[in-house]
């Protein structure tokens, strides 16, 4: 029963139906990459999984049903959603941002060291309010927070957006390291398909609120 | 004479500061301006009076009162605010707090009548000026302790995270509803301090906090409405200005004193809309 199973997932904003029965799976320690045209419903799919939008259908994580729970309860079950924008607390310092949701104090110092190995830029701005970081730095902070939380399932919505090419490579190294060492399952929504597929175990194409019929679905 | 007035201004200011801080806390955690904040403080002050009246020593009644106020604030958030929060538009929750204001006020009059009641001073043996300063010191102590908790504990960090961005807080696994209730509890407890500190000089009666609420609003606006230190500084400024104007400006006197905070509000809004201490939103320009 381990892993994420989604079947018949439907969601709408008011009268506008966005998801029309999505089926997908993420196995133990797998990374799934989601691509598809703008407005296809990728962000909405992640929102449905993390409880930000109401949805119907079945979603189980390690056999536990997720739908119908509040976002904070889903987060407590180990799902961490890095949204398309935001994900940081603007008035709090970088250090405080990393602390919220991170593993217990005992691990925190070591976890920080680990993170700074990949993102020295965060260390350089440790006591600066997050709201004053550059766009790319804020993005790295939001993802860094997610990595420190050591979730069971990590949902990343366009993690590369706004990042310089060098940062892209480092970010994927960090993501990959967490995936291998912790067995973290991930769904990565990304338009930079080539980069994302390098670390993917499977991929799905979302089109008009469904997984595309001619789904490219690799396993390796 | 001047120092006596200054001390009394600071004493009154500490009371305004506490209620202003309560308004700011409730606002930061739920985005709602709680017009019933003063009445919750009034209720707590009546509880304190009842306890002292039935023989409990003042310094034992105080913590009990604060605990009761804390609970009342939490209940208000859980029972009332949470239900109206999701109503469309920013007005409904505020109207609900005005409803609560009227309800609590009527309740206080019903239970304790509208008679003026003498309320004990925390420092009955000190001369007036010194007692006022000591009261201000007491308020400072409590607010300082609160600031320490908020700045330097894990719980404080969680509270600041919720105040900064409830959605991101939820996605981080923080039970935002509980934290908001805690914030309203803290607000109500701080507000109770305001009532208890001001009651010895104002006398306890159902309308006691009405004027204080106006002063507290002035103080909060002066401080920027989102800044806790700003609210405290604003309260002290309002208290001192009001007292000194009442004494030294003949045309103000006792009757026009209540206009002083209103003039301050308008002046601040015209000259510095963000308040004296209001934080510019932390964002890159
Ligand atoms: N809050 C909302 N209210 C109403 N409609 C919305 C809302 N959010 C998204 N939509 C609509 O739902 C559809 C799917 O949006 P979604 O954000 O899930 O797409 P996406 O696949 O993430 O696109 P992109 O690649 O551009 O990020 C779009 O047509 C969008 O206009
Ligand atoms: Mg999207």
Short mmCIF file of C-alpha atoms and ligand atoms in Angstrom, two decimals:
data_model
loop_
_atom_site.label_atom_id
_atom_site.label_comp_id
_atom_site.label_asym_id
_atom_site.label_seq_id
_atom_site.Cartn_x
_atom_site.Cartn_y
_atom_site.Cartn_z
CA UNK A 1 0.00 0.00 0.00
CA UNK A 2 2.99 2.31 0.12
CA UNK A 3 3.23 5.19 -2.32
CA UNK A 4 0.75 7.68 -3.70
CA UNK A 5 -2.32 6.53 -5.59
CA UNK A 6 -4.66 8.96 -7.29
CA UNK A 7 -7.77 7.85 -9.10
CA UNK A 8 -10.72 9.64 -10.62
CA UNK A 9 -9.60 13.00 -9.24
CA UNK A 10 -12.02 15.79 -10.13
CA UNK A 11 -11.83 19.44 -9.15
CA UNK A 12 -13.34 22.75 -10.16
CA UNK A 13 -13.22 26.45 -9.35
CA UNK A 14 -16.85 27.40 -8.94
CA UNK A 15 -18.52 26.37 -12.19
CA UNK A 16 -15.24 25.93 -14.09
CA UNK A 17 -14.29 22.27 -14.13
CA UNK A 18 -10.54 21.87 -14.26
CA UNK A 19 -9.72 18.24 -13.43
CA UNK A 20 -11.81 15.54 -15.11
CA UNK A 21 -10.75 12.30 -13.49
CA UNK A 22 -6.99 12.15 -13.11
CA UNK A 23 -5.34 8.80 -12.43
CA UNK A 24 -1.69 8.54 -11.47
CA UNK A 25 0.72 6.77 -9.18
CA UNK A 26 4.00 7.53 -7.52
CA UNK A 27 5.78 4.49 -6.13
CA UNK A 28 8.04 4.26 -3.13
CA UNK A 29 11.03 6.60 -3.52
CA UNK A 30 9.97 7.60 -7.03
CA UNK A 31 10.11 10.98 -8.73
CA UNK A 32 7.26 11.68 -11.16
CA UNK A 33 7.48 14.57 -13.58
CA UNK A 34 4.32 16.30 -14.76
CA UNK A 35 4.28 18.39 -17.91
CA UNK A 36 1.62 19.79 -20.17
CA UNK A 37 0.34 23.01 -21.72
CA UNK A 38 -0.44 26.15 -19.76
CA UNK A 39 -3.81 25.92 -18.07
CA UNK A 40 -3.93 22.13 -18.33
CA UNK A 41 -4.53 21.76 -14.61
CA UNK A 42 -1.09 20.79 -13.24
CA UNK A 43 -1.09 23.38 -10.48
CA UNK A 44 -4.68 22.52 -9.65
CA UNK A 45 -3.72 18.86 -9.36
CA UNK A 46 -1.02 19.68 -6.81
CA UNK A 47 -3.45 21.95 -4.95
CA UNK A 48 -5.98 19.14 -4.78
CA UNK A 49 -3.34 16.79 -3.35
CA UNK A 50 -2.27 19.27 -0.66
CA UNK A 51 -5.85 20.24 0.25
CA UNK A 52 -5.75 23.80 -1.10
CA UNK A 53 -8.67 23.09 -3.44
CA UNK A 54 -11.56 20.77 -2.76
CA UNK A 55 -11.60 17.69 -4.94
CA UNK A 56 -13.43 14.40 -5.36
CA UNK A 57 -12.08 10.99 -6.21
CA UNK A 58 -9.58 8.89 -4.28
CA UNK A 59 -6.13 9.86 -3.12
CA UNK A 60 -4.15 7.64 -0.76
CA UNK A 61 -0.66 8.08 0.60
CA UNK A 62 0.69 4.85 2.07
CA UNK A 63 -2.92 3.70 2.27
CA UNK A 64 -4.15 6.81 4.14
CA UNK A 65 -6.89 8.81 2.44
CA UNK A 66 -5.97 12.47 1.87
CA UNK A 67 -9.06 14.04 0.29
CA UNK A 68 -11.34 15.97 2.60
CA UNK A 69 -8.60 16.88 5.05
CA UNK A 70 -7.35 20.38 5.74
CA UNK A 71 -4.00 21.44 4.24
CA UNK A 72 -2.32 21.46 7.66
CA UNK A 73 -3.47 17.91 8.37
CA UNK A 74 -2.25 16.73 4.97
CA UNK A 75 1.08 18.45 5.62
CA UNK A 76 1.28 16.62 8.93
CA UNK A 77 0.81 13.34 7.06
CA UNK A 78 4.04 14.15 5.25
CA UNK A 79 2.95 16.02 2.12
CA UNK A 80 4.87 19.23 1.45
CA UNK A 81 3.68 21.51 -1.35
CA UNK A 82 5.99 24.18 -2.73
CA UNK A 83 3.51 26.36 -4.61
CA UNK A 84 4.13 28.07 -7.92
CA UNK A 85 4.88 31.28 -6.05
CA UNK A 86 5.43 32.10 -2.40
CA UNK A 87 6.29 29.46 0.14
CA UNK A 88 8.26 31.81 2.38
CA UNK A 89 7.36 34.11 5.27
CA UNK A 90 8.42 37.58 4.11
CA UNK A 91 9.02 39.29 7.48
CA UNK A 92 10.82 36.31 9.02
CA UNK A 93 14.56 35.88 8.55
CA UNK A 94 15.96 33.18 6.31
CA UNK A 95 16.97 31.20 9.37
CA UNK A 96 13.49 31.48 10.93
CA UNK A 97 11.93 30.49 7.61
CA UNK A 98 14.04 27.37 7.51
CA UNK A 99 13.13 26.57 11.12
CA UNK A 100 9.36 26.53 10.56
CA UNK A 101 8.37 22.99 9.65
CA UNK A 102 11.93 21.65 9.82
CA UNK A 103 12.92 18.54 11.75
CA UNK A 104 13.44 18.82 15.49
CA UNK A 105 16.08 21.07 17.01
CA UNK A 106 18.49 18.19 17.43
CA UNK A 107 18.78 17.69 13.67
CA UNK A 108 18.42 21.32 12.69
CA UNK A 109 22.06 22.41 12.82
CA UNK A 110 23.24 19.40 10.81
CA UNK A 111 20.40 19.79 8.31
CA UNK A 112 21.31 23.45 7.82
CA UNK A 113 24.92 22.53 7.13
CA UNK A 114 23.76 19.98 4.60
CA UNK A 115 21.54 22.53 2.85
CA UNK A 116 24.23 25.22 2.77
CA UNK A 117 26.49 22.74 1.01
CA UNK A 118 24.13 23.10 -1.95
CA UNK A 119 22.87 26.66 -1.44
CA UNK A 120 25.62 28.78 0.10
CA UNK A 121 23.62 31.84 -0.91
CA UNK A 122 21.09 31.06 1.84
CA UNK A 123 23.85 30.94 4.44
CA UNK A 124 25.10 34.32 3.29
CA UNK A 125 21.68 35.87 3.96
CA UNK A 126 20.78 33.92 7.08
CA UNK A 127 19.56 36.82 9.19
CA UNK A 128 17.95 38.82 6.37
CA UNK A 129 14.12 39.00 6.08
CA UNK A 130 13.00 36.58 3.37
CA UNK A 131 10.98 39.31 1.67
CA UNK A 132 14.15 41.18 0.81
CA UNK A 133 15.80 38.25 -1.02
CA UNK A 134 15.99 38.22 -4.80
CA UNK A 135 13.33 36.27 -6.69
CA UNK A 136 15.61 33.30 -7.29
CA UNK A 137 16.87 33.33 -3.72
CA UNK A 138 13.29 33.27 -2.42
CA UNK A 139 12.60 30.29 -4.67
CA UNK A 140 15.62 28.46 -3.29
CA UNK A 141 14.52 29.30 0.24
CA UNK A 142 11.03 27.91 -0.38
CA UNK A 143 12.51 24.69 -1.73
CA UNK A 144 15.16 24.60 1.00
CA UNK A 145 12.38 24.76 3.60
CA UNK A 146 10.73 21.79 1.91
CA UNK A 147 13.94 19.76 1.90
CA UNK A 148 14.59 20.46 5.61
CA UNK A 149 11.10 19.26 6.48
CA UNK A 150 11.99 15.78 5.13
CA UNK A 151 8.48 15.11 3.84
CA UNK A 152 7.22 11.75 2.65
CA UNK A 153 5.85 13.26 -0.55
CA UNK A 154 7.19 16.49 -2.01
CA UNK A 155 5.12 18.47 -4.52
CA UNK A 156 7.17 20.99 -6.50
CA UNK A 157 5.40 23.42 -8.81
CA UNK A 158 7.85 24.75 -11.41
CA UNK A 159 10.88 24.71 -9.12
CA UNK A 160 13.16 26.02 -11.87
CA UNK A 161 11.15 29.14 -12.51
CA UNK A 162 13.35 32.21 -12.13
CA UNK A 163 16.55 30.28 -11.49
CA UNK A 164 19.83 30.90 -13.30
CA UNK A 165 21.19 27.89 -15.23
CA UNK A 166 23.86 27.19 -12.60
CA UNK A 167 21.28 27.15 -9.82
CA UNK A 168 19.12 24.76 -11.84
CA UNK A 169 21.81 22.10 -11.80
CA UNK A 170 22.54 22.50 -8.09
CA UNK A 171 18.84 22.47 -7.22
CA UNK A 172 18.30 19.19 -9.01
CA UNK A 173 21.34 17.72 -7.31
CA UNK A 174 19.87 18.63 -3.90
CA UNK A 175 16.44 17.27 -4.84
CA UNK A 176 17.98 14.09 -6.15
CA UNK A 177 20.10 13.64 -3.02
CA UNK A 178 17.06 13.89 -0.74
CA UNK A 179 15.17 11.48 -2.95
CA UNK A 180 17.94 8.90 -2.77
CA UNK A 181 18.89 9.26 0.89
CA UNK A 182 15.42 9.64 2.36
CA UNK A 183 13.37 7.81 -0.24
CA UNK A 184 11.22 10.94 -0.62
CA UNK A 185 8.52 10.59 -3.25
CA UNK A 186 8.12 13.61 -5.49
CA UNK A 187 5.85 15.11 -8.09
CA UNK A 188 7.65 17.80 -10.05
CA UNK A 189 5.66 20.03 -12.38
CA UNK A 190 8.10 21.47 -14.88
CA UNK A 191 8.15 22.97 -18.34
CA UNK A 192 11.91 22.41 -18.61
CA UNK A 193 11.21 18.80 -19.44
CA UNK A 194 14.70 17.76 -20.44
CA UNK A 195 16.22 18.86 -17.12
CA UNK A 196 13.45 17.34 -15.06
CA UNK A 197 13.43 14.01 -16.88
CA UNK A 198 17.06 13.46 -15.95
CA UNK A 199 16.02 12.58 -12.41
CA UNK A 200 12.52 11.27 -13.13
CA UNK A 201 11.37 7.70 -12.62
CA UNK A 202 8.15 8.32 -14.45
CA UNK A 203 6.43 11.13 -16.24
CA UNK A 204 2.91 12.16 -17.06
CA UNK A 205 1.51 14.66 -19.52
CA UNK A 206 -1.53 16.58 -18.31
CA UNK A 207 -3.87 17.88 -20.98
CA UNK A 208 -7.22 19.59 -20.39
CA UNK A 209 -7.55 18.23 -16.90
CA UNK A 210 -6.64 14.63 -17.69
CA UNK A 211 -3.56 12.51 -18.04
CA UNK A 212 -3.04 12.51 -21.79
CA UNK A 213 -4.09 9.31 -23.58
CA UNK A 214 -0.88 9.03 -25.50
CA UNK A 215 0.86 9.21 -22.20
CA UNK A 216 4.56 8.87 -22.34
CA UNK A 217 5.29 6.74 -19.39
CA UNK A 218 8.79 5.57 -18.79
CA UNK A 219 10.17 3.47 -16.03
CA UNK A 220 13.81 2.93 -15.34
CA UNK B 1 3.41 69.34 39.11
CA UNK B 2 4.66 68.68 35.60
CA UNK B 3 6.29 65.41 36.63
CA UNK B 4 3.16 64.39 38.46
CA UNK B 5 1.17 64.96 35.26
CA UNK B 6 3.77 63.14 33.21
CA UNK B 7 3.64 60.16 35.56
CA UNK B 8 -0.14 60.07 35.41
CA UNK B 9 0.00 60.34 31.63
CA UNK B 10 2.36 57.39 31.47
CA UNK B 11 0.13 55.41 33.84
CA UNK B 12 -2.94 56.04 31.70
CA UNK B 13 -0.83 55.50 28.59
CA UNK B 14 0.17 52.05 29.81
CA UNK B 15 -3.51 51.17 30.01
CA UNK B 16 -4.15 52.46 26.48
CA UNK B 17 -1.01 50.71 25.27
CA UNK B 18 -2.24 47.36 26.60
CA UNK B 19 -5.59 47.66 24.82
CA UNK B 20 -3.92 48.95 21.65
CA UNK B 21 -1.61 45.96 21.72
CA UNK B 22 -4.63 43.69 22.13
CA UNK B 23 -6.24 45.24 19.03
CA UNK B 24 -3.03 44.81 17.05
CA UNK B 25 -2.58 41.17 18.15
CA UNK B 26 -6.11 40.19 17.19
CA UNK B 27 -5.67 42.00 13.88
CA UNK B 28 -2.34 40.37 13.09
CA UNK B 29 -3.67 36.85 13.67
CA UNK B 30 -6.98 37.06 11.87
CA UNK B 31 -6.96 40.30 9.91
CA UNK B 32 -10.00 41.38 11.90
CA UNK B 33 -10.38 44.59 13.88
CA UNK B 34 -12.03 43.54 17.11
CA UNK B 35 -14.36 46.30 18.23
CA UNK B 36 -15.33 44.15 21.22
CA UNK B 37 -11.75 44.15 22.54
CA UNK B 38 -12.54 46.82 25.12
CA UNK B 39 -15.67 45.03 26.27
CA UNK B 40 -13.81 41.75 26.71
CA UNK B 41 -11.43 43.74 28.90
CA UNK B 42 -14.41 45.19 30.76
CA UNK B 43 -15.75 41.72 31.44
CA UNK B 44 -12.38 40.66 32.78
CA UNK B 45 -12.22 43.72 35.01
CA UNK B 46 -15.62 42.88 36.48
CA UNK B 47 -14.37 39.37 37.14
CA UNK B 48 -11.37 40.85 38.95
CA UNK B 49 -13.65 43.14 40.94
CA UNK B 50 -15.90 40.24 41.88
CA UNK B 51 -12.93 38.17 43.02
CA UNK B 52 -11.45 40.97 45.13
CA UNK B 53 -14.91 41.83 46.46
CA UNK B 54 -15.36 38.26 47.64
CA UNK B 55 -12.16 38.45 49.63
CA UNK B 56 -9.40 37.25 47.29
CA UNK B 57 -6.17 39.29 47.63
CA UNK B 58 -5.48 41.59 44.66
CA UNK B 59 -2.32 39.81 43.54
CA UNK B 60 -4.11 36.46 43.53
CA UNK B 61 -7.11 37.84 41.66
CA UNK B 62 -4.92 39.28 38.90
CA UNK B 63 -3.56 36.01 37.45
CA UNK B 64 -6.99 34.38 37.72
CA UNK B 65 -8.47 37.30 35.82
CA UNK B 66 -5.83 37.09 33.11
CA UNK B 67 -6.49 33.36 32.75
CA UNK B 68 -10.24 33.93 32.47
CA UNK B 69 -9.66 36.67 29.89
CA UNK B 70 -7.34 34.39 27.92
CA UNK B 71 -10.00 31.69 27.80
CA UNK B 72 -12.70 34.17 26.83
CA UNK B 73 -10.55 35.47 23.97
CA UNK B 74 -9.88 31.97 22.68
CA UNK B 75 -13.55 31.07 22.87
CA UNK B 76 -14.50 34.23 21.00
CA UNK B 77 -12.19 33.25 18.15
CA UNK B 78 -13.24 29.62 18.07
CA UNK B 79 -16.98 30.15 18.43
CA UNK B 80 -17.66 33.49 16.77
CA UNK B 81 -14.82 34.64 14.52
CA UNK B 82 -14.15 31.31 12.82
CA UNK B 83 -17.78 31.07 11.75
CA UNK B 84 -18.03 34.52 10.24
CA UNK B 85 -14.49 34.67 8.88
CA UNK B 86 -15.37 32.96 5.62
CA UNK B 87 -18.34 35.23 4.95
CA UNK B 88 -17.72 37.28 1.81
CA UNK B 89 -16.20 40.73 2.20
CA UNK B 90 -14.15 42.23 5.00
CA UNK B 91 -17.16 43.74 6.77
CA UNK B 92 -19.09 40.77 8.19
CA UNK B 93 -16.53 39.74 10.85
CA UNK B 94 -16.13 43.33 11.98
CA UNK B 95 -19.89 43.69 12.28
CA UNK B 96 -19.89 40.49 14.32
CA UNK B 97 -17.40 42.04 16.74
CA UNK B 98 -19.61 45.12 17.01
CA UNK B 99 -22.50 42.80 17.82
CA UNK B 100 -20.34 41.20 20.49
CA UNK B 101 -19.51 44.64 21.84
CA UNK B 102 -23.18 45.45 22.33
CA UNK B 103 -23.95 42.03 23.76
CA UNK B 104 -21.13 42.04 26.30
CA UNK B 105 -21.88 45.59 27.32
CA UNK B 106 -25.56 44.80 27.93
CA UNK B 107 -24.57 41.66 29.80
CA UNK B 108 -22.22 43.59 32.07
CA UNK B 109 -24.95 46.11 32.87
CA UNK B 110 -27.41 43.30 33.54
CA UNK B 111 -25.14 41.35 35.87
CA UNK B 112 -23.31 44.13 37.66
CA UNK B 113 -25.74 47.07 37.13
CA UNK B 114 -24.56 50.41 35.87
CA UNK B 115 -23.43 51.62 39.29
CA UNK B 116 -19.96 53.14 39.58
CA UNK B 117 -17.70 50.85 41.54
CA UNK B 118 -14.41 51.66 43.21
CA UNK B 119 -11.66 49.38 41.99
CA UNK B 120 -8.52 48.71 44.04
CA UNK B 121 -5.19 50.09 42.91
CA UNK B 122 -2.29 47.64 42.68
CA UNK B 123 -0.19 50.05 44.75
CA UNK B 124 -2.66 51.57 47.23
CA UNK B 125 -0.04 52.98 49.58
CA UNK B 126 2.09 54.82 47.04
CA UNK B 127 1.50 58.52 46.24
CA UNK B 128 -0.53 59.00 43.04
CA UNK B 129 2.36 59.81 40.71
CA UNK B 130 4.47 56.93 41.92
CA UNK B 131 1.54 54.51 41.75
CA UNK B 132 0.93 55.53 38.15
CA UNK B 133 4.57 54.94 37.28
CA UNK B 134 4.52 51.57 39.04
CA UNK B 135 1.40 50.61 37.09
CA UNK B 136 3.17 51.56 33.88
CA UNK B 137 6.14 49.47 35.00
CA UNK B 138 3.86 46.51 35.67
CA UNK B 139 2.39 46.79 32.19
CA UNK B 140 5.90 47.09 30.77
CA UNK B 141 6.93 43.92 32.56
CA UNK B 142 4.01 41.91 31.20
CA UNK B 143 4.40 43.24 27.66
CA UNK B 144 8.14 42.62 27.81
CA UNK B 145 7.54 39.02 28.82
CA UNK B 146 5.08 38.63 25.95
CA UNK B 147 7.64 40.08 23.54
CA UNK B 148 10.27 37.62 24.77
CA UNK B 149 7.93 34.69 24.14
CA UNK B 150 7.05 35.93 20.66
CA UNK B 151 10.65 36.74 19.68
CA UNK B 152 12.56 33.87 21.22
CA UNK B 153 10.45 30.72 21.52
CA UNK B 154 9.32 28.08 19.09
CA UNK B 155 5.70 28.93 19.85
CA UNK B 156 6.42 32.59 19.14
CA UNK B 157 8.01 31.66 15.81
CA UNK B 158 4.93 29.68 14.85
CA UNK B 159 2.69 32.60 15.84
CA UNK B 160 4.73 35.02 13.75
CA UNK B 161 4.63 32.61 10.81
CA UNK B 162 0.84 32.44 10.99
CA UNK B 163 0.57 36.22 11.25
CA UNK B 164 2.88 36.61 8.25
CA UNK B 165 1.26 34.13 5.86
CA UNK B 166 -1.51 31.78 7.00
CA UNK B 167 -1.52 29.79 3.76
CA UNK B 168 2.18 29.02 3.81
CA UNK B 169 1.84 28.24 7.51
CA UNK B 170 -0.89 25.68 6.75
CA UNK B 171 1.25 24.07 4.08
CA UNK B 172 3.99 23.81 6.72
CA UNK B 173 1.70 21.74 8.92
CA UNK B 174 0.82 24.50 11.37
CA UNK B 175 -2.72 24.31 12.77
CA UNK B 176 -3.54 27.89 11.92
CA UNK B 177 -6.96 27.83 13.60
CA UNK B 178 -5.47 26.91 16.95
CA UNK B 179 -2.73 29.51 16.64
CA UNK B 180 -5.27 32.20 15.77
CA UNK B 181 -7.30 31.24 18.84
CA UNK B 182 -4.14 31.46 20.91
CA UNK B 183 -3.48 34.91 19.45
CA UNK B 184 -6.98 36.07 20.42
CA UNK B 185 -6.46 34.59 23.87
CA UNK B 186 -3.23 36.52 24.28
CA UNK B 187 -4.92 39.67 22.97
CA UNK B 188 -7.75 39.31 25.44
CA UNK B 189 -5.35 38.69 28.33
CA UNK B 190 -3.36 41.81 27.49
CA UNK B 191 -6.62 43.73 27.14
CA UNK B 192 -7.67 42.60 30.62
CA UNK B 193 -4.53 44.23 31.94
CA UNK B 194 -5.71 47.48 30.40
CA UNK B 195 -9.05 47.33 32.21
CA UNK B 196 -7.51 46.42 35.53
CA UNK B 197 -4.89 49.19 35.31
CA UNK B 198 -7.35 51.90 34.33
CA UNK B 199 -10.28 50.96 36.58
CA UNK B 200 -8.84 52.52 39.79
CA UNK B 201 -8.81 55.98 38.20
CA UNK B 202 -11.81 55.65 35.85
CA UNK B 203 -14.10 53.73 38.25
CA UNK B 204 -15.67 50.52 37.07
CA UNK B 205 -18.96 50.83 35.18
CA UNK B 206 -20.31 49.33 31.94
CA UNK B 207 -19.23 52.32 29.81
CA UNK B 208 -15.72 52.43 31.25
CA UNK B 209 -13.91 51.00 28.24
CA UNK B 210 -15.79 52.97 25.57
CA UNK B 211 -13.50 55.96 25.78
CA UNK B 212 -10.48 53.77 26.35
CA UNK B 213 -11.23 51.97 23.08
CA UNK B 214 -11.05 55.28 21.23
CA UNK B 215 -7.69 56.04 22.85
CA UNK B 216 -6.48 52.54 22.04
CA UNK B 217 -7.50 52.91 18.41
CA UNK B 218 -5.61 56.19 18.29
CA UNK B 219 -2.58 54.50 19.81
CA UNK B 220 -2.76 51.56 17.40
CA UNK B 221 -3.11 53.83 14.37
CA UNK B 222 -0.26 55.95 15.67
CA UNK B 223 1.83 52.82 15.88
CA UNK B 224 0.89 51.64 12.40
CA UNK B 225 -1.76 49.06 13.42
CA UNK B 226 0.46 46.12 12.53
CA UNK B 227 3.30 46.86 14.91
CA UNK B 228 3.24 45.65 18.52
CA UNK B 229 6.02 47.96 19.75
CA UNK B 230 4.31 50.75 17.78
CA UNK B 231 1.03 50.15 19.63
CA UNK B 232 2.79 50.36 22.99
CA UNK B 233 4.67 53.53 22.09
CA UNK B 234 1.44 54.93 20.62
CA UNK B 235 -0.40 54.22 23.87
CA UNK B 236 2.18 56.06 25.94
CA UNK B 237 2.18 59.02 23.53
CA UNK B 238 -1.61 59.23 23.61
CA UNK B 239 -1.69 58.96 27.41
CA UNK B 240 0.89 61.68 27.96
CA UNK B 241 -0.49 64.00 25.28
CA UNK B 242 -4.02 63.66 26.58
CA UNK B 243 -3.02 64.32 30.19
CA UNK B 244 -0.77 67.26 29.42
CA UNK B 245 -3.24 68.85 26.99
CA UNK B 246 -6.01 68.43 29.53
CA UNK B 247 -3.91 70.23 32.15
CA UNK B 248 -2.01 72.87 30.26
CA UNK B 249 -4.26 73.82 27.37
CA UNK B 250 -7.07 75.76 28.99
CA UNK B 251 -9.47 75.32 26.07
CA UNK B 252 -9.08 71.54 26.16
CA UNK B 253 -9.72 70.90 29.84
CA UNK B 254 -11.50 67.78 30.96
CA UNK B 255 -14.37 67.98 28.48
CA UNK B 256 -12.36 68.02 25.28
CA UNK B 257 -9.78 65.45 26.37
CA UNK B 258 -11.45 62.70 24.38
CA UNK B 259 -10.94 64.78 21.22
CA UNK B 260 -7.16 64.67 21.65
CA UNK B 261 -6.74 61.12 20.35
CA UNK B 262 -9.03 61.87 17.42
CA UNK B 263 -6.94 64.87 16.46
CA UNK B 264 -3.88 62.63 16.75
CA UNK B 265 -5.46 59.97 14.51
CA UNK B 266 -6.32 62.47 11.81
CA UNK B 267 -2.91 64.14 12.04
CA UNK B 268 -1.07 60.83 11.79
CA UNK B 269 -3.19 59.60 8.90
CA UNK B 270 -2.58 62.83 7.02
CA UNK B 271 1.15 63.11 7.69
CA UNK B 272 2.24 59.50 7.89
CA UNK B 273 -0.46 57.08 6.76
CA UNK B 274 1.65 54.10 7.74
CA UNK B 275 1.83 55.28 11.35
CA UNK B 276 4.92 56.27 13.27
CA UNK B 277 6.14 52.70 13.63
CA UNK B 278 4.22 50.88 10.92
CA UNK B 279 6.43 48.52 9.01
CA UNK B 280 6.73 49.04 5.31
CA UNK B 281 5.65 45.71 3.85
CA UNK B 282 8.80 43.60 3.67
CA UNK B 283 9.19 43.37 -0.04
CA UNK B 284 11.69 44.45 -2.54
CA UNK B 285 10.73 47.66 -4.23
N1 LIG C 1 -8.36 30.28 -8.52
C1 LIG C 1 -8.88 30.00 -9.73
N2 LIG C 1 -10.15 30.37 -10.04
C2 LIG C 1 -10.67 30.08 -11.24
N3 LIG C 1 -10.02 29.43 -12.20
C3 LIG C 1 -8.77 29.03 -11.95
C4 LIG C 1 -8.14 29.29 -10.72
N4 LIG C 1 -6.89 28.79 -10.75
C5 LIG C 1 -6.76 28.23 -11.97
N5 LIG C 1 -7.90 28.37 -12.70
C6 LIG C 1 -8.11 27.85 -14.04
O1 LIG C 1 -7.92 26.47 -14.03
C7 LIG C 1 -7.24 26.04 -15.19
C8 LIG C 1 -6.02 25.22 -14.81
O2 LIG C 1 -5.11 26.08 -14.14
P1 LIG C 1 -3.76 25.53 -13.54
O3 LIG C 1 -3.14 26.64 -12.79
O4 LIG C 1 -4.01 24.28 -12.81
O5 LIG C 1 -2.91 25.22 -14.86
P2 LIG C 1 -1.40 24.77 -15.03
O6 LIG C 1 -1.42 23.47 -15.76
O7 LIG C 1 -0.70 24.80 -13.76
O8 LIG C 1 -0.83 25.90 -16.00
P3 LIG C 1 0.63 26.61 -16.04
O9 LIG C 1 1.52 25.66 -16.75
O10 LIG C 1 0.37 27.83 -16.85
O11 LIG C 1 1.04 26.89 -14.66
C9 LIG C 1 -6.91 27.29 -15.98
O12 LIG C 1 -7.84 27.38 -17.03
C10 LIG C 1 -7.08 28.40 -15.00
O13 LIG C 1 -7.56 29.56 -15.65
MG1 LIG C 2 0.81 25.96 -12.94
#
